[in-house]
Tab-separated table of C-alpha atoms and ligand atoms in Angstrom:
chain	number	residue	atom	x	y	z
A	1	UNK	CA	0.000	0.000	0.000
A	2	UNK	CA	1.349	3.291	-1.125
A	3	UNK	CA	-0.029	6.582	0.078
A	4	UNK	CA	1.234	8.668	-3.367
A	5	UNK	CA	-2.003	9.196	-5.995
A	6	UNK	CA	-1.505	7.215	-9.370
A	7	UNK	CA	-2.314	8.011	-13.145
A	8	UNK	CA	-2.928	5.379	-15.018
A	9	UNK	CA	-2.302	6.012	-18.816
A	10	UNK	CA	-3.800	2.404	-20.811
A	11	UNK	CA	-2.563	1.819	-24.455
A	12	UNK	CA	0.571	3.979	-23.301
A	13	UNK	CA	2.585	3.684	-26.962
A	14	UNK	CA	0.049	5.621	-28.815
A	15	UNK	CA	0.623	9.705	-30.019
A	16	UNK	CA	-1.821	11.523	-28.152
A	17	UNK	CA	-0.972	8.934	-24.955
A	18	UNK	CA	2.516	9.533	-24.716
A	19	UNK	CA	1.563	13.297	-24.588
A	20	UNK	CA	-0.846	12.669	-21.823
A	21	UNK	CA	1.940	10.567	-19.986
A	22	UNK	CA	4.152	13.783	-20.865
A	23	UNK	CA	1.897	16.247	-19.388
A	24	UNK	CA	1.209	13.866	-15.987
A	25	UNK	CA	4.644	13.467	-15.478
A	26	UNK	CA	4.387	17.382	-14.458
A	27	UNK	CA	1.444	17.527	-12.673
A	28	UNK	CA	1.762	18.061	-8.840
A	29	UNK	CA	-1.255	16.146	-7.981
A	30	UNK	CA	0.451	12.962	-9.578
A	31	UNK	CA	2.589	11.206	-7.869
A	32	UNK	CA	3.236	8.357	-10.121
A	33	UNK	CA	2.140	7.135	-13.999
A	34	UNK	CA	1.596	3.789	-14.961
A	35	UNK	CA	1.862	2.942	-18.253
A	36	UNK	CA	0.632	0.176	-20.386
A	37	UNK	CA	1.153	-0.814	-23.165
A	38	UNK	CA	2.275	-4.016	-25.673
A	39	UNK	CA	5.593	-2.107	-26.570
A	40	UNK	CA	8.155	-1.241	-24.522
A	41	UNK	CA	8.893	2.360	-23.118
A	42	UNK	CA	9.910	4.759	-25.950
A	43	UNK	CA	13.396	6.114	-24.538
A	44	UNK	CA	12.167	10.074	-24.230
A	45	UNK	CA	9.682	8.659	-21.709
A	46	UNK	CA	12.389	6.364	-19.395
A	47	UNK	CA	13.986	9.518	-17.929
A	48	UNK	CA	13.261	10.936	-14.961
A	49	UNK	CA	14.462	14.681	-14.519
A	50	UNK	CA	14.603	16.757	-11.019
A	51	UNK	CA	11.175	17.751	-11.154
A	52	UNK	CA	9.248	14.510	-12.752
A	53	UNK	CA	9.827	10.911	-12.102
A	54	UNK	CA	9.919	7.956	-15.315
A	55	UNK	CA	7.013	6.235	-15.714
A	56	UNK	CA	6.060	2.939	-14.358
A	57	UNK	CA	5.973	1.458	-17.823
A	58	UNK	CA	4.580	-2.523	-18.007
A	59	UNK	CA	4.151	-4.446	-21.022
A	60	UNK	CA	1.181	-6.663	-21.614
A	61	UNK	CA	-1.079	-8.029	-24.167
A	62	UNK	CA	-4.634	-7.415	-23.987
A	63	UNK	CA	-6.284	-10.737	-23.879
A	64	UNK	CA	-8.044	-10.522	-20.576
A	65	UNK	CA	-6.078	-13.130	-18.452
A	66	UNK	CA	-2.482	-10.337	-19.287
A	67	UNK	CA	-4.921	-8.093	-18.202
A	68	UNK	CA	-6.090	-9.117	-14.850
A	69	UNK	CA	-2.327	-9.582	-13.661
A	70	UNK	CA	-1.423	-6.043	-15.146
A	71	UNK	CA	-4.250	-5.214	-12.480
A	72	UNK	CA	-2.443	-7.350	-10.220
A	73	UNK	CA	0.727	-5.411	-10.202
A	74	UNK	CA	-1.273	-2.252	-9.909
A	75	UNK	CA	-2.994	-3.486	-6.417
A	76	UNK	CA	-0.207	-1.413	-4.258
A	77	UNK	CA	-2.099	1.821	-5.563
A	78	UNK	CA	-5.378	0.387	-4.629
A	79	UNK	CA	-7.737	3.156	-3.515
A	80	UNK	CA	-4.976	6.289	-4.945
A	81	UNK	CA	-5.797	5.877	-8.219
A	82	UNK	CA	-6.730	9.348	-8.822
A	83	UNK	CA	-6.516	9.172	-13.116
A	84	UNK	CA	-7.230	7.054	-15.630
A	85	UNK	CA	-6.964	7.656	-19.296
A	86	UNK	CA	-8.085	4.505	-21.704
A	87	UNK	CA	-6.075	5.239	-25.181
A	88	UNK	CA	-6.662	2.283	-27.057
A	89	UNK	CA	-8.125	2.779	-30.886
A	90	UNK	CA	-7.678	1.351	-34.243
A	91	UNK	CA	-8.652	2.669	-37.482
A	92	UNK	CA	-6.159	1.335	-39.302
A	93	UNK	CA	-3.459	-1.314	-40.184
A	94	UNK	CA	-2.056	-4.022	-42.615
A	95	UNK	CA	-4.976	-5.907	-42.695
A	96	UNK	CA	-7.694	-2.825	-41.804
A	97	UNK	CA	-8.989	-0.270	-43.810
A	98	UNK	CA	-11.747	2.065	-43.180
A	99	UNK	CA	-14.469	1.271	-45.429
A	100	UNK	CA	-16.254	3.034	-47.876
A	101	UNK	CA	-18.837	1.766	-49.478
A	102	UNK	CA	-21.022	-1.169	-48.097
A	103	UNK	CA	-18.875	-3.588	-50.082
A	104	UNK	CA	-16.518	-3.080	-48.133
A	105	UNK	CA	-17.489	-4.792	-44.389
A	106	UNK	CA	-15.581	-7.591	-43.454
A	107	UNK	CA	-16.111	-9.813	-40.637
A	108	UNK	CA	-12.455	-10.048	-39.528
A	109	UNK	CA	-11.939	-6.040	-39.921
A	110	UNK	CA	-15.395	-5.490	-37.612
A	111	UNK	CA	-13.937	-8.021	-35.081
A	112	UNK	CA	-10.417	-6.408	-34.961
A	113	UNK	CA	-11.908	-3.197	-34.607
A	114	UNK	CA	-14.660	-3.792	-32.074
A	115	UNK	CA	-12.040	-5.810	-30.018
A	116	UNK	CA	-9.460	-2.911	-29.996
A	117	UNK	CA	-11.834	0.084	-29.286
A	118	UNK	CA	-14.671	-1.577	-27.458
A	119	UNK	CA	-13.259	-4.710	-25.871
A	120	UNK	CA	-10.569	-3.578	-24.280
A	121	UNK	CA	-11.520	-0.795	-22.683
A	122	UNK	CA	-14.890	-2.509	-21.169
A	123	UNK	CA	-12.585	-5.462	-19.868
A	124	UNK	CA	-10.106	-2.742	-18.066
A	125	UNK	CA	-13.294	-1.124	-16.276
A	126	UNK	CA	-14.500	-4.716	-15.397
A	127	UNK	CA	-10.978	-5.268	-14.279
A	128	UNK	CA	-9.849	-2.164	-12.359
A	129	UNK	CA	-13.124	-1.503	-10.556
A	130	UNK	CA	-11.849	-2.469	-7.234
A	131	UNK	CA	-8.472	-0.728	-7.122
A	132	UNK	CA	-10.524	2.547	-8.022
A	133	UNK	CA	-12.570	2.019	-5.509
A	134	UNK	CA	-11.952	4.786	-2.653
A	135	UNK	CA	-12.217	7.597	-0.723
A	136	UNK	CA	-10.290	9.852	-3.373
A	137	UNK	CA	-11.783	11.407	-6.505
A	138	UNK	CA	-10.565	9.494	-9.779
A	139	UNK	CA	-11.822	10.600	-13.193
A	140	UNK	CA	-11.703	8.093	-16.082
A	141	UNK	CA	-11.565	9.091	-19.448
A	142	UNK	CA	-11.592	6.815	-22.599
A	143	UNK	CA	-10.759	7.825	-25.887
A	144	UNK	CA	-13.888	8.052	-28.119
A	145	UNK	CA	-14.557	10.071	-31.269
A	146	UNK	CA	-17.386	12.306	-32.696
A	147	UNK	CA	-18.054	9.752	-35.452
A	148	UNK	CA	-19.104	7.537	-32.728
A	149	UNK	CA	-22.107	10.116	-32.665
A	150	UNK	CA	-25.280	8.420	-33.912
A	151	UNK	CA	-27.194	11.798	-33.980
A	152	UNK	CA	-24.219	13.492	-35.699
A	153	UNK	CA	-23.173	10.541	-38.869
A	154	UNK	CA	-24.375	12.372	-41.604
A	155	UNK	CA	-21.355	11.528	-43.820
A	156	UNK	CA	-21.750	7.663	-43.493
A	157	UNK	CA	-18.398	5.396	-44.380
A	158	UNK	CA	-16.079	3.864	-41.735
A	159	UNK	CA	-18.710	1.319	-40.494
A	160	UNK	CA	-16.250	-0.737	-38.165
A	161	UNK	CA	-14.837	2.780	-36.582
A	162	UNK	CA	-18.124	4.369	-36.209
A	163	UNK	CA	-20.092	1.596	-34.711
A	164	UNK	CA	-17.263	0.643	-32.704
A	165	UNK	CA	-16.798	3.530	-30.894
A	166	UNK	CA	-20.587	4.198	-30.844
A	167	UNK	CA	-20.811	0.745	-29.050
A	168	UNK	CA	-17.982	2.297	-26.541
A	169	UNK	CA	-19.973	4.847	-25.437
A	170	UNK	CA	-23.093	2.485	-24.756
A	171	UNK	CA	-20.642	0.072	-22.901
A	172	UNK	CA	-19.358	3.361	-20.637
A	173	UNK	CA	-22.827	4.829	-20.192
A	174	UNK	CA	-24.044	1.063	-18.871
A	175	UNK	CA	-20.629	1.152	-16.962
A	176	UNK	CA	-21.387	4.737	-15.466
A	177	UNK	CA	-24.855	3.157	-14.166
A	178	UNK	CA	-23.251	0.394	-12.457
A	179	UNK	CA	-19.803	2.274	-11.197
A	180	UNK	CA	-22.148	5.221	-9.343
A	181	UNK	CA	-23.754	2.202	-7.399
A	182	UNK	CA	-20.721	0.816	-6.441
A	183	UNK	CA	-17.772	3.067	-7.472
A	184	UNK	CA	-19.135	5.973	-6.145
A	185	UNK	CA	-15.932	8.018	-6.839
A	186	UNK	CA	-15.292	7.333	-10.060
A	187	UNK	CA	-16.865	9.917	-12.757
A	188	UNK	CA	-16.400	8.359	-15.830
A	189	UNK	CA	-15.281	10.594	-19.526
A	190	UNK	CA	-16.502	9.855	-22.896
A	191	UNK	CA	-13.572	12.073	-24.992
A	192	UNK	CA	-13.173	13.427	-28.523
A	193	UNK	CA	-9.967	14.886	-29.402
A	194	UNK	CA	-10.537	16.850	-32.427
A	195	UNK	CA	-8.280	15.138	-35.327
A	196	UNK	CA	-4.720	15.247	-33.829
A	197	UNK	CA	-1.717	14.456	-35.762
A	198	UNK	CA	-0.626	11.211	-35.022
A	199	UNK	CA	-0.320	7.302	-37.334
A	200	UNK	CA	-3.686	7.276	-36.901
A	201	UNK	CA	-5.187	9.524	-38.609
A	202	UNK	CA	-2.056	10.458	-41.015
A	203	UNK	CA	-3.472	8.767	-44.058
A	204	UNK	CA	-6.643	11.438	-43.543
A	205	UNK	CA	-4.827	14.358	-42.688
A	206	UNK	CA	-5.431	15.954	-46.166
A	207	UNK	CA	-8.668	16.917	-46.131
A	208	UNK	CA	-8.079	18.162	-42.630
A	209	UNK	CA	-7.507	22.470	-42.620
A	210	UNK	CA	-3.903	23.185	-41.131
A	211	UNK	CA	-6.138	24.858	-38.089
A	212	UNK	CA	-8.348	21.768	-37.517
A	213	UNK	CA	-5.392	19.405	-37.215
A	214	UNK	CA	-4.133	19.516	-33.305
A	215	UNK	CA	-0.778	18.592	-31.824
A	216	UNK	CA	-0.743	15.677	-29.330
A	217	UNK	CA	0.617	18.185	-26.702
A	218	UNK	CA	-2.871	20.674	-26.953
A	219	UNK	CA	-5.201	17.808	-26.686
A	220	UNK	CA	-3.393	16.462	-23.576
A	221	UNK	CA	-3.329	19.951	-22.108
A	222	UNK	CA	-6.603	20.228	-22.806
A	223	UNK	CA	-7.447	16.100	-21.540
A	224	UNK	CA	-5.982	16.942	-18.583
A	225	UNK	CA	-8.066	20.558	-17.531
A	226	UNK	CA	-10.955	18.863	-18.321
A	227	UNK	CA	-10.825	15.952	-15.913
A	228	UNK	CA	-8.819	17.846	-13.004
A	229	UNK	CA	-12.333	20.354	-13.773
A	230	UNK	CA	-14.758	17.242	-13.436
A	231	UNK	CA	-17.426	17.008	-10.828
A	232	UNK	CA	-17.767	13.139	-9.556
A	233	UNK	CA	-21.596	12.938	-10.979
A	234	UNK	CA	-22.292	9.378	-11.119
A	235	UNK	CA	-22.929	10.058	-15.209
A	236	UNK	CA	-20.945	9.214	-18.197
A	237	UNK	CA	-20.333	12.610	-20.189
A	238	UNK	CA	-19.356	12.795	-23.895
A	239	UNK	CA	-17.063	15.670	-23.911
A	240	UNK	CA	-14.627	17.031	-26.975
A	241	UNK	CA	-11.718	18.808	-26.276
A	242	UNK	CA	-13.354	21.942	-25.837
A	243	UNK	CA	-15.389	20.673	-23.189
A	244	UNK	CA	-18.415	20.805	-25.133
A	245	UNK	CA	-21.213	17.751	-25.165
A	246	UNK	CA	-21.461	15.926	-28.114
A	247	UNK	CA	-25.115	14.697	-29.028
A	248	UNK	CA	-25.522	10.900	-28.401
P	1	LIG	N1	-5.799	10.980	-33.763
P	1	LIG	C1	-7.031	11.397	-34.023
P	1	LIG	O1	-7.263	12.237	-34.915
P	1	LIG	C2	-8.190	10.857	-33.229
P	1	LIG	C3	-9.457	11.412	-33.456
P	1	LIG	C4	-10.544	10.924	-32.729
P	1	LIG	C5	-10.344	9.934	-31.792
P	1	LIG	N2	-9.089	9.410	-31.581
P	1	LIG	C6	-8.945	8.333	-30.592
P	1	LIG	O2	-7.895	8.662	-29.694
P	1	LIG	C7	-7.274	7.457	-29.224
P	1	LIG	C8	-5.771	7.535	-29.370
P	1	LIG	O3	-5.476	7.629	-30.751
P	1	LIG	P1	-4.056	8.089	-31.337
P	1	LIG	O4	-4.367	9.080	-32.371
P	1	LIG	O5	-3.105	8.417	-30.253
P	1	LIG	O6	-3.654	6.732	-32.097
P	1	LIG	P2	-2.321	5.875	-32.153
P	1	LIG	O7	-1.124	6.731	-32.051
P	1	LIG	O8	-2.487	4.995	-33.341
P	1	LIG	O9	-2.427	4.992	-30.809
P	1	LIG	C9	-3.395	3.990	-30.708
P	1	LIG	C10	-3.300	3.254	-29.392
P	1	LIG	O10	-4.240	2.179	-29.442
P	1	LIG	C11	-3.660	0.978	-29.002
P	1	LIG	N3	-3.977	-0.088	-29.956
P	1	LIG	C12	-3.728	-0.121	-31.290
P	1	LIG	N4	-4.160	-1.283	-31.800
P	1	LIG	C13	-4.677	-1.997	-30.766
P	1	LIG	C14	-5.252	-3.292	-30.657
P	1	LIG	N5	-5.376	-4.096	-31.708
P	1	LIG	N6	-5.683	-3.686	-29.427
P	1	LIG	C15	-5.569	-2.884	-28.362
P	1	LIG	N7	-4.995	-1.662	-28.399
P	1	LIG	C16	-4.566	-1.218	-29.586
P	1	LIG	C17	-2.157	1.164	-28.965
P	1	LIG	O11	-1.728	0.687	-27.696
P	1	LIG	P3	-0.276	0.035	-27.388
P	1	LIG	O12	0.399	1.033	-26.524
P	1	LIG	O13	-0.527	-1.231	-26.680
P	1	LIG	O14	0.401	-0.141	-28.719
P	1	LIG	C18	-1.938	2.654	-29.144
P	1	LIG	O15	-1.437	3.210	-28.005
P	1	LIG	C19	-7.942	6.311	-30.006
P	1	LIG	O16	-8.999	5.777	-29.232
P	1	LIG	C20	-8.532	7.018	-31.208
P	1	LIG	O17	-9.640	6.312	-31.743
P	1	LIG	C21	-8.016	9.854	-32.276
């Protein structure tokens, strides 16, 4: 058992994650960040320097038996676990497209998808329920996205993305039901980012206007005022990175 306060940053390896990590590592209400991820530490991130200490950085896959003895290790924090960012998303790969044209679903790209941006993050709220259990406030946020919007998908395409990330914010409304009956001090994040310039969405970055296109180090900034800010509500909210509500 450790008195310090924990931030717990899941899917650590990712661009807009390793800025969040960055921007914890210098925030005097965190003691400590864990990491997670299935690659090791990039080398920026293993320093420590007089003001910030390295990361906590453990590897794991994300089939859910890794999972439960990530949660394992992170027991000593039990009940300080004050943040909790869930980064995980795929859009893309060597074997995943986005489609574009209904032609285009595939069973294996749907279950990829779904298992990356829905699955995972559901199974680490199952998981971690009872080491954020406690007396201190902890906001969770997980990574969404506007197309995830039912009422705003007036473009269509992207089918996997979309309806993955739609089904994410089901699975952390349902969550948020459950967690302010027995994780009372949890309040739990839906988050958009705004289209940020990382391998994810490079191959769309085109279309996107030089203003629209954020750095990795604004969204964190702005990630991390938004759920110091947060009131412990017992609701799920659907937030982008201005703070604004998104429509279901
Ligand atoms: N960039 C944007 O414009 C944008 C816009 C809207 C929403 N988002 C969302 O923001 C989040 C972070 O995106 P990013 O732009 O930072 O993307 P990124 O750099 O591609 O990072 C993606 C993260 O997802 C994890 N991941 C990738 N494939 C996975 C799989 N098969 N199973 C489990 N985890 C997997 C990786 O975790 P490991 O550390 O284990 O490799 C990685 O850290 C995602 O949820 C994304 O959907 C991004």
């Amino acid at each position: 058992m450790t008195d310090a306060t924990a931030a717990l940053v899941l899917g650590a390896s990712g661009g807009i994650a390793q800025a969040i990590i960055t921007q914890l590592m210098s925030d005097p209400e965190i003691d400590i960040v864990v990491a997670v991820s299935r690659k090791p530490a990039p080398s920026h991130l293993t320093r420590a320097s007089n003001t910030t200490s390295a990361p906590l950085w453990i590897e794991s896959e994300y089939a859910e038996p890794a999972m439960a003895r990530v949660v394992e290790q992170l027991q000593p924090f039990a009940g300080h676990i004050t943040r909790v960012i869930i980064c995980h998303g795929l859009l893309h790969s060597d074997t995943v497209w986005p489609e574009k044209r209904l032609e285009d679903i595939n069973a294996n790209t749907l279950q990829a998808v779904f298992q990356a941006n829905t699955v995972v993050p559901a199974l680490w709220l199952k998981l971690l329920h009872p080491i954020l259990k406690g007396k201190q406030r902890c906001v969770v946020a997980a990574l969404s996205a506007r197309v995830g919007s039912i009422n705003d998908n007036h473009l269509g395409g992207w089918y996997a993305y979309r309806s993955s990330k739609a089904a994410l914010n089901m699975m952390l409304r349902t969550l948020s039901i459950e967690y302010a009956r027995r994780v009372k001090n949890v309040k739990l994040i839906a988050f958009h980012p705004g289209t940020t310039d990382t391998a994810l969405s490079k191959p769309f970055q085109t279309s996107v206007p030089a203003e629209k296109l954020f750095t990795t180090e604004f969204v964190a900034a702005r990630l991390c005022r938004i759920m110091h800010d947060a009131e412990i509500d017992g609701q799920l909210s659907y937030l982008d990175w201005d703070n604004k509500s998104i429509p279901w």
